[in-house]
Amino acid sequence: MSESFARIEKYFVDFSEGIDRCRTAATFNAADWQDAYNRLNRLRDRYLNEKLSLIPSELTALAKVFEQDAFIEGLLNIRVIGEHVQKRTPPVIPLYTNTPITLHAETSAGAVFKGPIVTLHDTKGQPHQTDHLRNLEEAESRIRRALACAKNTRT
């Protein structure tokens, strides 16, 4: 295992701890959920920072989840909404069913983080329910599998 991979794993643990805080909280706290998405972003940024120092098998496995996975990219769009950054193009976010929905560029953090399960309206006005915990747990599962794959296929 490369040193870069070990650093990425530490960020994954941090991301998982953020999800666990949301999972076990007695009441909904929007800041905790936003923090979990921010931790996902920091994890992806750590990967981008370390990728040139990864061994080939690590890079292959992690690139699939951090560079080629539309679901993960969509969750990072949720983080952008939470930071009140308005994208020039409407953000596309995933549902845990892998069905992407395109939101209005003006979608607010208040609407997205109103609760653990929210209904958001796409650019055509159609309602879509999204479950933050299911989305974050799916991301955690995908990244965990990628990390395991990188460990098991050393080259």
PDB file of C-alpha atoms in Angstrom:
ATOM      1  CA  MET A   1       0.000   0.000   0.000  1.00  0.00           C
ATOM      2  CA  SER A   2       1.368   3.408  -0.929  1.00  0.00           C
ATOM      3  CA  GLU A   3       1.603   6.259   1.559  1.00  0.00           C
ATOM      4  CA  SER A   4      -0.831   8.198  -0.622  1.00  0.00           C
ATOM      5  CA  PHE A   5      -3.369   5.387  -0.380  1.00  0.00           C
ATOM      6  CA  ALA A   6      -3.021   5.367   3.413  1.00  0.00           C
ATOM      7  CA  ARG A   7      -3.766   9.112   3.512  1.00  0.00           C
ATOM      8  CA  ILE A   8      -6.866   8.599   1.350  1.00  0.00           C
ATOM      9  CA  GLU A   9      -8.040   5.839   3.709  1.00  0.00           C
ATOM     10  CA  LYS A  10      -7.808   8.253   6.654  1.00  0.00           C
ATOM     11  CA  TYR A  11     -10.105  10.668   4.843  1.00  0.00           C
ATOM     12  CA  PHE A  12     -12.488   7.795   4.161  1.00  0.00           C
ATOM     13  CA  VAL A  13     -12.640   7.046   7.897  1.00  0.00           C
ATOM     14  CA  ASP A  14     -13.434  10.710   8.515  1.00  0.00           C
ATOM     15  CA  PHE A  15     -16.219  10.568   5.889  1.00  0.00           C
ATOM     16  CA  SER A  16     -17.649   7.403   7.472  1.00  0.00           C
ATOM     17  CA  GLU A  17     -17.614   9.013  10.906  1.00  0.00           C
ATOM     18  CA  GLY A  18     -19.601  11.949   9.523  1.00  0.00           C
ATOM     19  CA  ILE A  19     -22.222   9.572   8.140  1.00  0.00           C
ATOM     20  CA  ASP A  20     -22.339   7.691  11.423  1.00  0.00           C
ATOM     21  CA  ARG A  21     -23.003  10.922  13.310  1.00  0.00           C
ATOM     22  CA  CYS A  22     -26.003  11.550  11.039  1.00  0.00           C
ATOM     23  CA  ARG A  23     -27.176   7.940  11.287  1.00  0.00           C
ATOM     24  CA  THR A  24     -27.162   7.884  15.091  1.00  0.00           C
ATOM     25  CA  ALA A  25     -28.352  11.424  15.872  1.00  0.00           C
ATOM     26  CA  ALA A  26     -31.524  11.638  17.938  1.00  0.00           C
ATOM     27  CA  THR A  27     -32.716  14.668  15.962  1.00  0.00           C
ATOM     28  CA  PHE A  28     -32.057  16.070  12.510  1.00  0.00           C
ATOM     29  CA  ASN A  29     -29.319  18.696  12.338  1.00  0.00           C
ATOM     30  CA  ALA A  30     -28.794  20.107   8.831  1.00  0.00           C
ATOM     31  CA  ALA A  31     -25.216  21.134   9.660  1.00  0.00           C
ATOM     32  CA  ASP A  32     -24.269  17.506  10.370  1.00  0.00           C
ATOM     33  CA  TRP A  33     -25.662  16.364   7.027  1.00  0.00           C
ATOM     34  CA  GLN A  34     -23.927  19.173   5.161  1.00  0.00           C
ATOM     35  CA  ASP A  35     -20.731  18.227   6.977  1.00  0.00           C
ATOM     36  CA  ALA A  36     -21.045  14.630   5.756  1.00  0.00           C
ATOM     37  CA  TYR A  37     -21.240  15.866   2.146  1.00  0.00           C
ATOM     38  CA  ASN A  38     -18.290  18.194   2.810  1.00  0.00           C
ATOM     39  CA  ARG A  39     -16.289  15.241   4.127  1.00  0.00           C
ATOM     40  CA  LEU A  40     -17.051  13.383   0.898  1.00  0.00           C
ATOM     41  CA  ASN A  41     -15.692  16.355  -1.020  1.00  0.00           C
ATOM     42  CA  ARG A  42     -12.530  16.457   1.103  1.00  0.00           C
ATOM     43  CA  LEU A  43     -12.079  12.718   0.498  1.00  0.00           C
ATOM     44  CA  ARG A  44     -12.372  13.194  -3.261  1.00  0.00           C
ATOM     45  CA  ASP A  45     -10.002  16.187  -3.107  1.00  0.00           C
ATOM     46  CA  ARG A  46      -7.487  14.076  -1.164  1.00  0.00           C
ATOM     47  CA  TYR A  47      -7.702  11.434  -3.899  1.00  0.00           C
ATOM     48  CA  LEU A  48      -7.144  14.083  -6.597  1.00  0.00           C
ATOM     49  CA  ASN A  49      -4.165  15.396  -4.640  1.00  0.00           C
ATOM     50  CA  GLU A  50      -2.631  11.945  -4.151  1.00  0.00           C
ATOM     51  CA  LYS A  51      -3.527  10.190  -7.406  1.00  0.00           C
ATOM     52  CA  LEU A  52      -0.187  10.763  -9.135  1.00  0.00           C
ATOM     53  CA  SER A  53       1.559   8.992  -6.252  1.00  0.00           C
ATOM     54  CA  LEU A  54      -0.738   5.949  -6.167  1.00  0.00           C
ATOM     55  CA  ILE A  55       0.441   2.629  -7.520  1.00  0.00           C
ATOM     56  CA  PRO A  56      -1.383   1.574 -10.719  1.00  0.00           C
ATOM     57  CA  SER A  57      -3.852  -0.839  -9.077  1.00  0.00           C
ATOM     58  CA  GLU A  58      -4.816   1.768  -6.478  1.00  0.00           C
ATOM     59  CA  LEU A  59      -5.281   4.427  -9.133  1.00  0.00           C
ATOM     60  CA  THR A  60      -7.394   2.155 -11.342  1.00  0.00           C
ATOM     61  CA  ALA A  61      -9.753   1.196  -8.515  1.00  0.00           C
ATOM     62  CA  LEU A  62     -10.116   4.677  -7.043  1.00  0.00           C
ATOM     63  CA  ALA A  63     -10.468   6.492 -10.376  1.00  0.00           C
ATOM     64  CA  LYS A  64     -13.603   4.458 -11.042  1.00  0.00           C
ATOM     65  CA  VAL A  65     -15.308   5.877  -7.975  1.00  0.00           C
ATOM     66  CA  PHE A  66     -13.793   9.372  -7.759  1.00  0.00           C
ATOM     67  CA  GLU A  67     -13.575  10.296 -11.450  1.00  0.00           C
ATOM     68  CA  GLN A  68     -15.992   8.072 -13.356  1.00  0.00           C
ATOM     69  CA  ASP A  69     -18.932   7.562 -10.999  1.00  0.00           C
ATOM     70  CA  ALA A  70     -21.863   9.848 -11.866  1.00  0.00           C
ATOM     71  CA  PHE A  71     -23.546   9.045  -8.540  1.00  0.00           C
ATOM     72  CA  ILE A  72     -20.565  10.354  -6.520  1.00  0.00           C
ATOM     73  CA  GLU A  73     -20.326  13.407  -8.788  1.00  0.00           C
ATOM     74  CA  GLY A  74     -23.993  14.106  -8.138  1.00  0.00           C
ATOM     75  CA  LEU A  75     -23.494  13.931  -4.384  1.00  0.00           C
ATOM     76  CA  LEU A  76     -20.719  16.476  -4.742  1.00  0.00           C
ATOM     77  CA  ASN A  77     -23.294  18.729  -6.446  1.00  0.00           C
ATOM     78  CA  ILE A  78     -25.409  18.468  -3.285  1.00  0.00           C
ATOM     79  CA  ARG A  79     -22.411  19.773  -1.354  1.00  0.00           C
ATOM     80  CA  VAL A  80     -22.199  22.744  -3.733  1.00  0.00           C
ATOM     81  CA  ILE A  81     -25.851  23.551  -3.033  1.00  0.00           C
ATOM     82  CA  GLY A  82     -25.150  23.319   0.699  1.00  0.00           C
ATOM     83  CA  GLU A  83     -22.356  25.858   0.345  1.00  0.00           C
ATOM     84  CA  HIS A  84     -24.807  28.266  -1.338  1.00  0.00           C
ATOM     85  CA  VAL A  85     -22.781  28.275  -4.522  1.00  0.00           C
ATOM     86  CA  GLN A  86     -24.933  28.820  -7.593  1.00  0.00           C
ATOM     87  CA  LYS A  87     -23.668  26.841 -10.540  1.00  0.00           C
ATOM     88  CA  ARG A  88     -23.941  28.288 -14.031  1.00  0.00           C
ATOM     89  CA  THR A  89     -25.614  25.087 -15.130  1.00  0.00           C
ATOM     90  CA  PRO A  90     -28.366  23.395 -13.158  1.00  0.00           C
ATOM     91  CA  PRO A  91     -26.929  20.826 -10.750  1.00  0.00           C
ATOM     92  CA  VAL A  92     -27.682  17.196 -11.465  1.00  0.00           C
ATOM     93  CA  ILE A  93     -28.039  15.148  -8.312  1.00  0.00           C
ATOM     94  CA  PRO A  94     -28.541  11.414  -7.993  1.00  0.00           C
ATOM     95  CA  LEU A  95     -31.168   9.443  -6.236  1.00  0.00           C
ATOM     96  CA  TYR A  96     -30.101   6.238  -4.514  1.00  0.00           C
ATOM     97  CA  THR A  97     -31.778   4.503  -7.451  1.00  0.00           C
ATOM     98  CA  ASN A  98     -29.062   5.938  -9.759  1.00  0.00           C
ATOM     99  CA  THR A  99     -31.681   8.097 -11.455  1.00  0.00           C
ATOM    100  CA  PRO A 100     -30.272  11.601 -11.892  1.00  0.00           C
ATOM    101  CA  ILE A 101     -32.509  14.629 -11.476  1.00  0.00           C
ATOM    102  CA  THR A 102     -31.708  18.096 -12.761  1.00  0.00           C
ATOM    103  CA  LEU A 103     -32.499  20.833 -10.266  1.00  0.00           C
ATOM    104  CA  HIS A 104     -32.939  24.543 -10.840  1.00  0.00           C
ATOM    105  CA  ALA A 105     -29.629  26.370 -10.494  1.00  0.00           C
ATOM    106  CA  GLU A 106     -31.248  28.472  -7.753  1.00  0.00           C
ATOM    107  CA  THR A 107     -32.110  25.471  -5.549  1.00  0.00           C
ATOM    108  CA  SER A 108     -31.434  26.469  -1.955  1.00  0.00           C
ATOM    109  CA  ALA A 109     -29.591  24.684   0.809  1.00  0.00           C
ATOM    110  CA  GLY A 110     -32.685  25.205   2.951  1.00  0.00           C
ATOM    111  CA  ALA A 111     -34.744  23.080   0.592  1.00  0.00           C
ATOM    112  CA  VAL A 112     -32.112  20.384   0.161  1.00  0.00           C
ATOM    113  CA  PHE A 113     -31.288  20.110   3.860  1.00  0.00           C
ATOM    114  CA  LYS A 114     -34.801  20.547   5.301  1.00  0.00           C
ATOM    115  CA  GLY A 115     -34.723  16.987   6.628  1.00  0.00           C
ATOM    116  CA  PRO A 116     -33.105  13.594   6.166  1.00  0.00           C
ATOM    117  CA  ILE A 117     -35.606  12.815   3.400  1.00  0.00           C
ATOM    118  CA  VAL A 118     -36.690  15.705   1.181  1.00  0.00           C
ATOM    119  CA  THR A 119     -38.793  16.233  -1.900  1.00  0.00           C
ATOM    120  CA  LEU A 120     -37.080  18.337  -4.551  1.00  0.00           C
ATOM    121  CA  HIS A 121     -38.557  19.541  -7.817  1.00  0.00           C
ATOM    122  CA  ASP A 122     -36.636  19.116 -11.047  1.00  0.00           C
ATOM    123  CA  THR A 123     -36.439  21.699 -13.824  1.00  0.00           C
ATOM    124  CA  LYS A 124     -39.728  20.371 -15.232  1.00  0.00           C
ATOM    125  CA  GLY A 125     -41.520  20.790 -11.892  1.00  0.00           C
ATOM    126  CA  GLN A 126     -41.688  17.060 -11.165  1.00  0.00           C
ATOM    127  CA  PRO A 127     -41.217  16.106  -7.488  1.00  0.00           C
ATOM    128  CA  HIS A 128     -38.487  13.639  -6.514  1.00  0.00           C
ATOM    129  CA  GLN A 129     -37.840  12.298  -3.057  1.00  0.00           C
ATOM    130  CA  THR A 130     -34.225  11.965  -1.993  1.00  0.00           C
ATOM    131  CA  ASP A 131     -32.977  10.258   1.136  1.00  0.00           C
ATOM    132  CA  HIS A 132     -29.688  11.719   2.333  1.00  0.00           C
ATOM    133  CA  LEU A 133     -28.771   8.739   4.485  1.00  0.00           C
ATOM    134  CA  ARG A 134     -29.382   6.230   1.694  1.00  0.00           C
ATOM    135  CA  ASN A 135     -27.342   8.368  -0.703  1.00  0.00           C
ATOM    136  CA  LEU A 136     -24.439   8.788   1.715  1.00  0.00           C
ATOM    137  CA  GLU A 137     -24.467   5.110   2.673  1.00  0.00           C
ATOM    138  CA  GLU A 138     -24.405   4.168  -1.016  1.00  0.00           C
ATOM    139  CA  ALA A 139     -21.414   6.465  -1.557  1.00  0.00           C
ATOM    140  CA  GLU A 140     -19.696   4.960   1.475  1.00  0.00           C
ATOM    141  CA  SER A 141     -20.326   1.457   0.141  1.00  0.00           C
ATOM    142  CA  ARG A 142     -18.990   2.270  -3.324  1.00  0.00           C
ATOM    143  CA  ILE A 143     -15.860   3.894  -1.939  1.00  0.00           C
ATOM    144  CA  ARG A 144     -15.308   1.061   0.550  1.00  0.00           C
ATOM    145  CA  ARG A 145     -15.488  -1.451  -2.326  1.00  0.00           C
ATOM    146  CA  ALA A 146     -13.022   0.612  -4.370  1.00  0.00           C
ATOM    147  CA  LEU A 147     -10.609   0.797  -1.448  1.00  0.00           C
ATOM    148  CA  ALA A 148     -10.891  -2.973  -0.898  1.00  0.00           C
ATOM    149  CA  CYS A 149     -10.360  -3.619  -4.605  1.00  0.00           C
ATOM    150  CA  ALA A 150      -7.243  -1.430  -4.571  1.00  0.00           C
ATOM    151  CA  LYS A 151      -5.871  -3.378  -1.592  1.00  0.00           C
ATOM    152  CA  ASN A 152      -6.596  -6.770  -3.129  1.00  0.00           C
ATOM    153  CA  THR A 153      -5.063  -6.114  -6.553  1.00  0.00           C
ATOM    154  CA  ARG A 154      -1.517  -4.972  -5.882  1.00  0.00           C
ATOM    155  CA  THR A 155       0.717  -4.365  -8.874  1.00  0.00           C
TER     156      THR A 155
END
